[in-house]
Amino acid sequence: DAWCHLREGVRCFALESIREASLLDSAARQVAESVLNEELASSYGIFTGKADKVAKLRFSPERARWVAGEIWHPSQKASFDAAGYYLLEIPYRDHRELMMDILKHGGDVEVLSPMALRCLKAAFNAVLLGVGVAVGDGCLARTHHGERTQEMIVLTMAAEEAGVLQAIAGTVNEQ
């Protein structure tokens, strides 16, 4: 972890990716530990930056006995409700790694909020169901528009399987 002069902020650098280093005449910039923790440790997984969202998840009573023993994030909040469901709140900034961990639990986890994360899980579930039913090619396309990023899942299937894609689109649009 170090100060990035190009981005003017704290960043994580992969040592194996550094191709050249040079000694400077000036001293290294000192960054307070509190700033490092806020920038590097507050978000979920490998993605840095201050967490700006909180995922609220509800695990089935069957899955709860395993998930309750896991630490997903140092600042997580967890509890059981009266019906035995495990409620977990996790701060995050970027959904990608969090979504991978959520999807591992299949139908035994429900995303309660935020709505964008809830819809994303529903979309993945619908796509996974469709891909499991129909054989085809697919890809994830990502485009950047200024500060906004748009992600699309593109599936290509035989014409006779169009009903599967329509069902997926219907499920996603309902969410």
PDB file of N, CA and C in Angstrom, residues 56-146:
ATOM      1  N   LYS A  56     -27.326  -5.846   3.099  1.00  0.00           N
ATOM      2  CA  LYS A  56     -28.086  -6.518   4.151  1.00  0.00           C
ATOM      3  C   LYS A  56     -28.551  -7.853   3.580  1.00  0.00           C
ATOM      4  N   LEU A  57     -28.059  -8.933   4.179  1.00  0.00           N
ATOM      5  CA  LEU A  57     -28.312 -10.284   3.684  1.00  0.00           C
ATOM      6  C   LEU A  57     -29.078 -11.080   4.737  1.00  0.00           C
ATOM      7  N   ARG A  58     -29.907 -12.017   4.239  1.00  0.00           N
ATOM      8  CA  ARG A  58     -30.646 -12.905   5.139  1.00  0.00           C
ATOM      9  C   ARG A  58     -30.434 -14.340   4.675  1.00  0.00           C
ATOM     10  N   PHE A  59     -29.808 -15.132   5.550  1.00  0.00           N
ATOM     11  CA  PHE A  59     -29.493 -16.527   5.244  1.00  0.00           C
ATOM     12  C   PHE A  59     -30.535 -17.448   5.862  1.00  0.00           C
ATOM     13  N   SER A  60     -30.847 -18.513   5.143  1.00  0.00           N
ATOM     14  CA  SER A  60     -31.816 -19.490   5.633  1.00  0.00           C
ATOM     15  C   SER A  60     -31.310 -20.117   6.937  1.00  0.00           C
ATOM     16  N   PRO A  61     -32.238 -20.610   7.770  1.00  0.00           N
ATOM     17  CA  PRO A  61     -31.808 -21.271   9.006  1.00  0.00           C
ATOM     18  C   PRO A  61     -30.852 -22.439   8.743  1.00  0.00           C
ATOM     19  N   GLU A  62     -31.039 -23.148   7.629  1.00  0.00           N
ATOM     20  CA  GLU A  62     -30.148 -24.266   7.300  1.00  0.00           C
ATOM     21  C   GLU A  62     -28.729 -23.785   7.046  1.00  0.00           C
ATOM     22  N   ARG A  63     -28.583 -22.684   6.319  1.00  0.00           N
ATOM     23  CA  ARG A  63     -27.264 -22.154   5.976  1.00  0.00           C
ATOM     24  C   ARG A  63     -26.674 -21.333   7.122  1.00  0.00           C
ATOM     25  N   ALA A  64     -27.536 -20.806   7.973  1.00  0.00           N
ATOM     26  CA  ALA A  64     -27.108 -19.907   9.043  1.00  0.00           C
ATOM     27  C   ALA A  64     -26.068 -20.528   9.958  1.00  0.00           C
ATOM     28  N   ARG A  65     -26.185 -21.811  10.223  1.00  0.00           N
ATOM     29  CA  ARG A  65     -25.253 -22.428  11.169  1.00  0.00           C
ATOM     30  C   ARG A  65     -23.818 -22.419  10.660  1.00  0.00           C
ATOM     31  N   TRP A  66     -23.626 -22.372   9.351  1.00  0.00           N
ATOM     32  CA  TRP A  66     -22.271 -22.283   8.793  1.00  0.00           C
ATOM     33  C   TRP A  66     -21.833 -20.830   8.641  1.00  0.00           C
ATOM     34  N   VAL A  67     -22.710 -20.015   8.099  1.00  0.00           N
ATOM     35  CA  VAL A  67     -22.350 -18.620   7.820  1.00  0.00           C
ATOM     36  C   VAL A  67     -22.095 -17.852   9.111  1.00  0.00           C
ATOM     37  N   ALA A  68     -22.809 -18.193  10.165  1.00  0.00           N
ATOM     38  CA  ALA A  68     -22.656 -17.472  11.437  1.00  0.00           C
ATOM     39  C   ALA A  68     -21.237 -17.582  11.990  1.00  0.00           C
ATOM     40  N   GLY A  69     -20.505 -18.594  11.610  1.00  0.00           N
ATOM     41  CA  GLY A  69     -19.131 -18.758  12.080  1.00  0.00           C
ATOM     42  C   GLY A  69     -18.094 -18.077  11.209  1.00  0.00           C
ATOM     43  N   GLU A  70     -18.525 -17.438  10.127  1.00  0.00           N
ATOM     44  CA  GLU A  70     -17.594 -16.790   9.198  1.00  0.00           C
ATOM     45  C   GLU A  70     -17.478 -15.295   9.471  1.00  0.00           C
ATOM     46  N   ILE A  71     -16.306 -14.761   9.245  1.00  0.00           N
ATOM     47  CA  ILE A  71     -16.090 -13.316   9.308  1.00  0.00           C
ATOM     48  C   ILE A  71     -15.986 -12.829   7.866  1.00  0.00           C
ATOM     49  N   TRP A  72     -16.994 -12.150   7.396  1.00  0.00           N
ATOM     50  CA  TRP A  72     -16.985 -11.606   6.038  1.00  0.00           C
ATOM     51  C   TRP A  72     -16.269 -10.262   5.999  1.00  0.00           C
ATOM     52  N   HIS A  73     -16.377  -9.507   7.093  1.00  0.00           N
ATOM     53  CA  HIS A  73     -15.790  -8.172   7.152  1.00  0.00           C
ATOM     54  C   HIS A  73     -15.590  -7.803   8.620  1.00  0.00           C
ATOM     55  N   PRO A  74     -14.489  -7.112   8.954  1.00  0.00           N
ATOM     56  CA  PRO A  74     -14.248  -6.759  10.355  1.00  0.00           C
ATOM     57  C   PRO A  74     -15.353  -5.899  10.975  1.00  0.00           C
ATOM     58  N   SER A  75     -16.071  -5.136  10.156  1.00  0.00           N
ATOM     59  CA  SER A  75     -17.121  -4.250  10.673  1.00  0.00           C
ATOM     60  C   SER A  75     -18.523  -4.798  10.433  1.00  0.00           C
ATOM     61  N   GLN A  76     -18.633  -6.074  10.164  1.00  0.00           N
ATOM     62  CA  GLN A  76     -19.958  -6.644   9.905  1.00  0.00           C
ATOM     63  C   GLN A  76     -20.817  -6.591  11.167  1.00  0.00           C
ATOM     64  N   LYS A  77     -22.132  -6.565  10.943  1.00  0.00           N
ATOM     65  CA  LYS A  77     -23.108  -6.655  12.021  1.00  0.00           C
ATOM     66  C   LYS A  77     -23.948  -7.885  11.730  1.00  0.00           C
ATOM     67  N   ALA A  78     -24.183  -8.688  12.753  1.00  0.00           N
ATOM     68  CA  ALA A  78     -24.902  -9.933  12.529  1.00  0.00           C
ATOM     69  C   ALA A  78     -25.839 -10.230  13.687  1.00  0.00           C
ATOM     70  N   SER A  79     -26.930 -10.924  13.363  1.00  0.00           N
ATOM     71  CA  SER A  79     -27.883 -11.346  14.383  1.00  0.00           C
ATOM     72  C   SER A  79     -28.757 -12.450  13.810  1.00  0.00           C
ATOM     73  N   PHE A  80     -29.471 -13.121  14.688  1.00  0.00           N
ATOM     74  CA  PHE A  80     -30.468 -14.106  14.285  1.00  0.00           C
ATOM     75  C   PHE A  80     -31.844 -13.509  14.543  1.00  0.00           C
ATOM     76  N   ASP A  81     -32.804 -13.778  13.653  1.00  0.00           N
ATOM     77  CA  ASP A  81     -34.169 -13.346  13.936  1.00  0.00           C
ATOM     78  C   ASP A  81     -34.915 -14.488  14.643  1.00  0.00           C
ATOM     79  N   ALA A  82     -36.160 -14.246  14.999  1.00  0.00           N
ATOM     80  CA  ALA A  82     -36.932 -15.213  15.782  1.00  0.00           C
ATOM     81  C   ALA A  82     -37.154 -16.524  15.032  1.00  0.00           C
ATOM     82  N   ALA A  83     -37.140 -16.491  13.699  1.00  0.00           N
ATOM     83  CA  ALA A  83     -37.381 -17.690  12.891  1.00  0.00           C
ATOM     84  C   ALA A  83     -36.093 -18.469  12.599  1.00  0.00           C
ATOM     85  N   GLY A  84     -34.953 -17.996  13.101  1.00  0.00           N
ATOM     86  CA  GLY A  84     -33.694 -18.704  12.896  1.00  0.00           C
ATOM     87  C   GLY A  84     -32.903 -18.252  11.684  1.00  0.00           C
ATOM     88  N   TYR A  85     -33.370 -17.214  10.975  1.00  0.00           N
ATOM     89  CA  TYR A  85     -32.626 -16.670   9.846  1.00  0.00           C
ATOM     90  C   TYR A  85     -31.451 -15.849  10.384  1.00  0.00           C
ATOM     91  N   TYR A  86     -30.341 -15.885   9.664  1.00  0.00           N
ATOM     92  CA  TYR A  86     -29.143 -15.144  10.048  1.00  0.00           C
ATOM     93  C   TYR A  86     -29.097 -13.876   9.219  1.00  0.00           C
ATOM     94  N   LEU A  87     -29.082 -12.733   9.891  1.00  0.00           N
ATOM     95  CA  LEU A  87     -29.053 -11.429   9.230  1.00  0.00           C
ATOM     96  C   LEU A  87     -27.634 -10.880   9.309  1.00  0.00           C
ATOM     97  N   LEU A  88     -27.097 -10.490   8.161  1.00  0.00           N
ATOM     98  CA  LEU A  88     -25.717 -10.031   8.084  1.00  0.00           C
ATOM     99  C   LEU A  88     -25.661  -8.715   7.329  1.00  0.00           C
ATOM    100  N   GLU A  89     -25.000  -7.724   7.918  1.00  0.00           N
ATOM    101  CA  GLU A  89     -24.801  -6.426   7.272  1.00  0.00           C
ATOM    102  C   GLU A  89     -23.314  -6.240   7.025  1.00  0.00           C
ATOM    103  N   ILE A  90     -22.963  -5.934   5.763  1.00  0.00           N
ATOM    104  CA  ILE A  90     -21.564  -5.843   5.356  1.00  0.00           C
ATOM    105  C   ILE A  90     -21.330  -4.536   4.598  1.00  0.00           C
ATOM    106  N   PRO A  91     -20.373  -3.715   5.031  1.00  0.00           N
ATOM    107  CA  PRO A  91     -20.038  -2.520   4.254  1.00  0.00           C
ATOM    108  C   PRO A  91     -19.250  -2.915   3.001  1.00  0.00           C
ATOM    109  N   TYR A  92     -19.513  -2.205   1.900  1.00  0.00           N
ATOM    110  CA  TYR A  92     -18.768  -2.476   0.670  1.00  0.00           C
ATOM    111  C   TYR A  92     -18.778  -1.245  -0.224  1.00  0.00           C
ATOM    112  N   ARG A  93     -17.905  -1.264  -1.205  1.00  0.00           N
ATOM    113  CA  ARG A  93     -17.833  -0.186  -2.200  1.00  0.00           C
ATOM    114  C   ARG A  93     -18.141  -0.724  -3.595  1.00  0.00           C
ATOM    115  N   ASP A  94     -17.575  -1.873  -3.918  1.00  0.00           N
ATOM    116  CA  ASP A  94     -17.711  -2.477  -5.240  1.00  0.00           C
ATOM    117  C   ASP A  94     -18.379  -3.840  -5.057  1.00  0.00           C
ATOM    118  N   HIS A  95     -19.389  -4.130  -5.845  1.00  0.00           N
ATOM    119  CA  HIS A  95     -20.196  -5.339  -5.649  1.00  0.00           C
ATOM    120  C   HIS A  95     -19.559  -6.626  -6.166  1.00  0.00           C
ATOM    121  N   ARG A  96     -18.524  -6.563  -6.981  1.00  0.00           N
ATOM    122  CA  ARG A  96     -18.070  -7.751  -7.708  1.00  0.00           C
ATOM    123  C   ARG A  96     -17.649  -8.912  -6.813  1.00  0.00           C
ATOM    124  N   GLU A  97     -16.733  -8.704  -5.884  1.00  0.00           N
ATOM    125  CA  GLU A  97     -16.304  -9.815  -5.035  1.00  0.00           C
ATOM    126  C   GLU A  97     -17.408 -10.226  -4.063  1.00  0.00           C
ATOM    127  N   LEU A  98     -18.145  -9.259  -3.560  1.00  0.00           N
ATOM    128  CA  LEU A  98     -19.258  -9.561  -2.658  1.00  0.00           C
ATOM    129  C   LEU A  98     -20.294 -10.431  -3.363  1.00  0.00           C
ATOM    130  N   MET A  99     -20.609 -10.108  -4.611  1.00  0.00           N
ATOM    131  CA  MET A  99     -21.595 -10.892  -5.355  1.00  0.00           C
ATOM    132  C   MET A  99     -21.123 -12.333  -5.541  1.00  0.00           C
ATOM    133  N   MET A 100     -19.839 -12.532  -5.785  1.00  0.00           N
ATOM    134  CA  MET A 100     -19.324 -13.907  -5.906  1.00  0.00           C
ATOM    135  C   MET A 100     -19.572 -14.681  -4.617  1.00  0.00           C
ATOM    136  N   ASP A 101     -19.329 -14.036  -3.482  1.00  0.00           N
ATOM    137  CA  ASP A 101     -19.536 -14.714  -2.202  1.00  0.00           C
ATOM    138  C   ASP A 101     -21.022 -14.962  -1.926  1.00  0.00           C
ATOM    139  N   ILE A 102     -21.868 -14.035  -2.328  1.00  0.00           N
ATOM    140  CA  ILE A 102     -23.316 -14.212  -2.152  1.00  0.00           C
ATOM    141  C   ILE A 102     -23.817 -15.361  -3.015  1.00  0.00           C
ATOM    142  N   LEU A 103     -23.383 -15.408  -4.267  1.00  0.00           N
ATOM    143  CA  LEU A 103     -23.873 -16.431  -5.195  1.00  0.00           C
ATOM    144  C   LEU A 103     -23.492 -17.844  -4.767  1.00  0.00           C
ATOM    145  N   LYS A 104     -22.417 -17.998  -3.999  1.00  0.00           N
ATOM    146  CA  LYS A 104     -22.022 -19.325  -3.514  1.00  0.00           C
ATOM    147  C   LYS A 104     -23.104 -19.958  -2.653  1.00  0.00           C
ATOM    148  N   HIS A 105     -23.977 -19.129  -2.093  1.00  0.00           N
ATOM    149  CA  HIS A 105     -25.001 -19.634  -1.183  1.00  0.00           C
ATOM    150  C   HIS A 105     -26.350 -19.848  -1.878  1.00  0.00           C
ATOM    151  N   GLY A 106     -26.399 -19.593  -3.180  1.00  0.00           N
ATOM    152  CA  GLY A 106     -27.597 -19.886  -3.969  1.00  0.00           C
ATOM    153  C   GLY A 106     -28.869 -19.326  -3.370  1.00  0.00           C
ATOM    154  N   GLY A 107     -29.888 -20.184  -3.303  1.00  0.00           N
ATOM    155  CA  GLY A 107     -31.195 -19.770  -2.799  1.00  0.00           C
ATOM    156  C   GLY A 107     -31.261 -19.664  -1.290  1.00  0.00           C
ATOM    157  N   ASP A 108     -30.159 -19.975  -0.605  1.00  0.00           N
ATOM    158  CA  ASP A 108     -30.153 -19.892   0.858  1.00  0.00           C
ATOM    159  C   ASP A 108     -29.816 -18.503   1.381  1.00  0.00           C
ATOM    160  N   VAL A 109     -29.635 -17.546   0.475  1.00  0.00           N
ATOM    161  CA  VAL A 109     -29.388 -16.169   0.900  1.00  0.00           C
ATOM    162  C   VAL A 109     -30.276 -15.237   0.084  1.00  0.00           C
ATOM    163  N   GLU A 110     -30.835 -14.278   0.773  1.00  0.00           N
ATOM    164  CA  GLU A 110     -31.644 -13.243   0.134  1.00  0.00           C
ATOM    165  C   GLU A 110     -30.962 -11.909   0.381  1.00  0.00           C
ATOM    166  N   VAL A 111     -30.822 -11.109  -0.671  1.00  0.00           N
ATOM    167  CA  VAL A 111     -30.292  -9.757  -0.514  1.00  0.00           C
ATOM    168  C   VAL A 111     -31.480  -8.872  -0.162  1.00  0.00           C
ATOM    169  N   LEU A 112     -31.463  -8.313   1.027  1.00  0.00           N
ATOM    170  CA  LEU A 112     -32.553  -7.437   1.463  1.00  0.00           C
ATOM    171  C   LEU A 112     -32.364  -6.015   0.942  1.00  0.00           C
ATOM    172  N   SER A 113     -31.123  -5.552   0.915  1.00  0.00           N
ATOM    173  CA  SER A 113     -30.817  -4.225   0.391  1.00  0.00           C
ATOM    174  C   SER A 113     -29.306  -4.121   0.189  1.00  0.00           C
ATOM    175  N   PRO A 114     -28.870  -3.168  -0.609  1.00  0.00           N
ATOM    176  CA  PRO A 114     -29.642  -2.190  -1.362  1.00  0.00           C
ATOM    177  C   PRO A 114     -30.339  -2.829  -2.568  1.00  0.00           C
ATOM    178  N   MET A 115     -31.310  -2.150  -3.107  1.00  0.00           N
ATOM    179  CA  MET A 115     -32.104  -2.691  -4.202  1.00  0.00           C
ATOM    180  C   MET A 115     -31.250  -3.035  -5.415  1.00  0.00           C
ATOM    181  N   ALA A 116     -30.225  -2.233  -5.706  1.00  0.00           N
ATOM    182  CA  ALA A 116     -29.374  -2.516  -6.866  1.00  0.00           C
ATOM    183  C   ALA A 116     -28.680  -3.867  -6.710  1.00  0.00           C
ATOM    184  N   LEU A 117     -28.213  -4.185  -5.510  1.00  0.00           N
ATOM    185  CA  LEU A 117     -27.556  -5.471  -5.266  1.00  0.00           C
ATOM    186  C   LEU A 117     -28.580  -6.605  -5.317  1.00  0.00           C
ATOM    187  N   ARG A 118     -29.767  -6.349  -4.819  1.00  0.00           N
ATOM    188  CA  ARG A 118     -30.855  -7.333  -4.856  1.00  0.00           C
ATOM    189  C   ARG A 118     -31.199  -7.683  -6.311  1.00  0.00           C
ATOM    190  N   CYS A 119     -31.312  -6.668  -7.144  1.00  0.00           N
ATOM    191  CA  CYS A 119     -31.632  -6.883  -8.562  1.00  0.00           C
ATOM    192  C   CYS A 119     -30.498  -7.609  -9.280  1.00  0.00           C
ATOM    193  N   LEU A 120     -29.275  -7.278  -8.931  1.00  0.00           N
ATOM    194  CA  LEU A 120     -28.134  -7.934  -9.558  1.00  0.00           C
ATOM    195  C   LEU A 120     -28.121  -9.424  -9.237  1.00  0.00           C
ATOM    196  N   LYS A 121     -28.407  -9.791  -7.996  1.00  0.00           N
ATOM    197  CA  LYS A 121     -28.458 -11.206  -7.635  1.00  0.00           C
ATOM    198  C   LYS A 121     -29.576 -11.897  -8.400  1.00  0.00           C
ATOM    199  N   ALA A 122     -30.735 -11.240  -8.505  1.00  0.00           N
ATOM    200  CA  ALA A 122     -31.852 -11.827  -9.260  1.00  0.00           C
ATOM    201  C   ALA A 122     -31.467 -12.029 -10.723  1.00  0.00           C
ATOM    202  N   ALA A 123     -30.745 -11.072 -11.286  1.00  0.00           N
ATOM    203  CA  ALA A 123     -30.311 -11.189 -12.687  1.00  0.00           C
ATOM    204  C   ALA A 123     -29.358 -12.359 -12.857  1.00  0.00           C
ATOM    205  N   PHE A 124     -28.384 -12.473 -11.957  1.00  0.00           N
ATOM    206  CA  PHE A 124     -27.454 -13.600 -12.031  1.00  0.00           C
ATOM    207  C   PHE A 124     -28.182 -14.925 -11.865  1.00  0.00           C
ATOM    208  N   ASN A 125     -29.108 -14.989 -10.912  1.00  0.00           N
ATOM    209  CA  ASN A 125     -29.859 -16.226 -10.715  1.00  0.00           C
ATOM    210  C   ASN A 125     -30.629 -16.605 -11.978  1.00  0.00           C
ATOM    211  N   ALA A 126     -31.266 -15.613 -12.611  1.00  0.00           N
ATOM    212  CA  ALA A 126     -32.024 -15.874 -13.825  1.00  0.00           C
ATOM    213  C   ALA A 126     -31.116 -16.331 -14.958  1.00  0.00           C
ATOM    214  N   VAL A 127     -29.969 -15.690 -15.092  1.00  0.00           N
ATOM    215  CA  VAL A 127     -29.031 -16.066 -16.144  1.00  0.00           C
ATOM    216  C   VAL A 127     -28.500 -17.467 -15.893  1.00  0.00           C
ATOM    217  N   LEU A 128     -28.130 -17.748 -14.643  1.00  0.00           N
ATOM    218  CA  LEU A 128     -27.613 -19.077 -14.328  1.00  0.00           C
ATOM    219  C   LEU A 128     -28.658 -20.148 -14.598  1.00  0.00           C
ATOM    220  N   LEU A 129     -29.906 -19.874 -14.280  1.00  0.00           N
ATOM    221  CA  LEU A 129     -30.985 -20.809 -14.563  1.00  0.00           C
ATOM    222  C   LEU A 129     -31.116 -21.005 -16.068  1.00  0.00           C
ATOM    223  N   GLY A 130     -31.099 -19.898 -16.812  1.00  0.00           N
ATOM    224  CA  GLY A 130     -31.238 -19.982 -18.263  1.00  0.00           C
ATOM    225  C   GLY A 130     -30.083 -20.700 -18.921  1.00  0.00           C
ATOM    226  N   VAL A 131     -28.872 -20.421 -18.465  1.00  0.00           N
ATOM    227  CA  VAL A 131     -27.704 -21.071 -19.045  1.00  0.00           C
ATOM    228  C   VAL A 131     -27.723 -22.555 -18.718  1.00  0.00           C
ATOM    229  N   GLY A 132     -28.242 -22.894 -17.540  1.00  0.00           N
ATOM    230  CA  GLY A 132     -28.341 -24.302 -17.171  1.00  0.00           C
ATOM    231  C   GLY A 132     -29.360 -25.050 -18.012  1.00  0.00           C
ATOM    232  N   VAL A 133     -30.364 -24.344 -18.512  1.00  0.00           N
ATOM    233  CA  VAL A 133     -31.421 -24.961 -19.309  1.00  0.00           C
ATOM    234  C   VAL A 133     -31.039 -25.003 -20.784  1.00  0.00           C
ATOM    235  N   ALA A 134     -30.435 -23.940 -21.278  1.00  0.00           N
ATOM    236  CA  ALA A 134     -30.136 -23.834 -22.702  1.00  0.00           C
ATOM    237  C   ALA A 134     -28.629 -23.716 -22.913  1.00  0.00           C
ATOM    238  N   VAL A 135     -28.146 -24.306 -23.963  1.00  0.00           N
ATOM    239  CA  VAL A 135     -26.718 -24.251 -24.260  1.00  0.00           C
ATOM    240  C   VAL A 135     -26.475 -23.089 -25.215  1.00  0.00           C
ATOM    241  N   GLY A 136     -25.506 -22.255 -24.895  1.00  0.00           N
ATOM    242  CA  GLY A 136     -25.189 -21.127 -25.757  1.00  0.00           C
ATOM    243  C   GLY A 136     -23.914 -20.462 -25.304  1.00  0.00           C
ATOM    244  N   ASP A 137     -23.609 -19.316 -25.899  1.00  0.00           N
ATOM    245  CA  ASP A 137     -22.434 -18.543 -25.537  1.00  0.00           C
ATOM    246  C   ASP A 137     -22.886 -17.310 -24.784  1.00  0.00           C
ATOM    247  N   GLY A 138     -22.028 -16.805 -23.936  1.00  0.00           N
ATOM    248  CA  GLY A 138     -22.379 -15.599 -23.191  1.00  0.00           C
ATOM    249  C   GLY A 138     -21.149 -14.806 -22.852  1.00  0.00           C
ATOM    250  N   CYS A 139     -21.380 -13.542 -22.505  1.00  0.00           N
ATOM    251  CA  CYS A 139     -20.284 -12.698 -22.067  1.00  0.00           C
ATOM    252  C   CYS A 139     -20.837 -11.564 -21.220  1.00  0.00           C
ATOM    253  N   LEU A 140     -19.955 -10.979 -20.430  1.00  0.00           N
ATOM    254  CA  LEU A 140     -20.295  -9.821 -19.631  1.00  0.00           C
ATOM    255  C   LEU A 140     -19.603  -8.633 -20.289  1.00  0.00           C
ATOM    256  N   ALA A 141     -20.379  -7.621 -20.622  1.00  0.00           N
ATOM    257  CA  ALA A 141     -19.819  -6.423 -21.241  1.00  0.00           C
ATOM    258  C   ALA A 141     -19.902  -5.280 -20.237  1.00  0.00           C
ATOM    259  N   ARG A 142     -18.835  -4.506 -20.133  1.00  0.00           N
ATOM    260  CA  ARG A 142     -18.806  -3.390 -19.202  1.00  0.00           C
ATOM    261  C   ARG A 142     -18.379  -2.145 -19.972  1.00  0.00           C
ATOM    262  N   THR A 143     -19.142  -1.067 -19.821  1.00  0.00           N
ATOM    263  CA  THR A 143     -18.782   0.205 -20.446  1.00  0.00           C
ATOM    264  C   THR A 143     -18.758   1.283 -19.371  1.00  0.00           C
ATOM    265  N   HIS A 144     -17.909   2.275 -19.582  1.00  0.00           N
ATOM    266  CA  HIS A 144     -17.770   3.369 -18.631  1.00  0.00           C
ATOM    267  C   HIS A 144     -18.239   4.651 -19.299  1.00  0.00           C
ATOM    268  N   HIS A 145     -19.090   5.390 -18.594  1.00  0.00           N
ATOM    269  CA  HIS A 145     -19.600   6.675 -19.071  1.00  0.00           C
ATOM    270  C   HIS A 145     -19.304   7.703 -17.992  1.00  0.00           C
ATOM    271  N   GLY A 146     -18.143   8.339 -18.067  1.00  0.00           N
ATOM    272  CA  GLY A 146     -17.740   9.282 -17.023  1.00  0.00           C
ATOM    273  C   GLY A 146     -17.575   8.548 -15.705  1.00  0.00           C
TER     274      GLY A 146
END
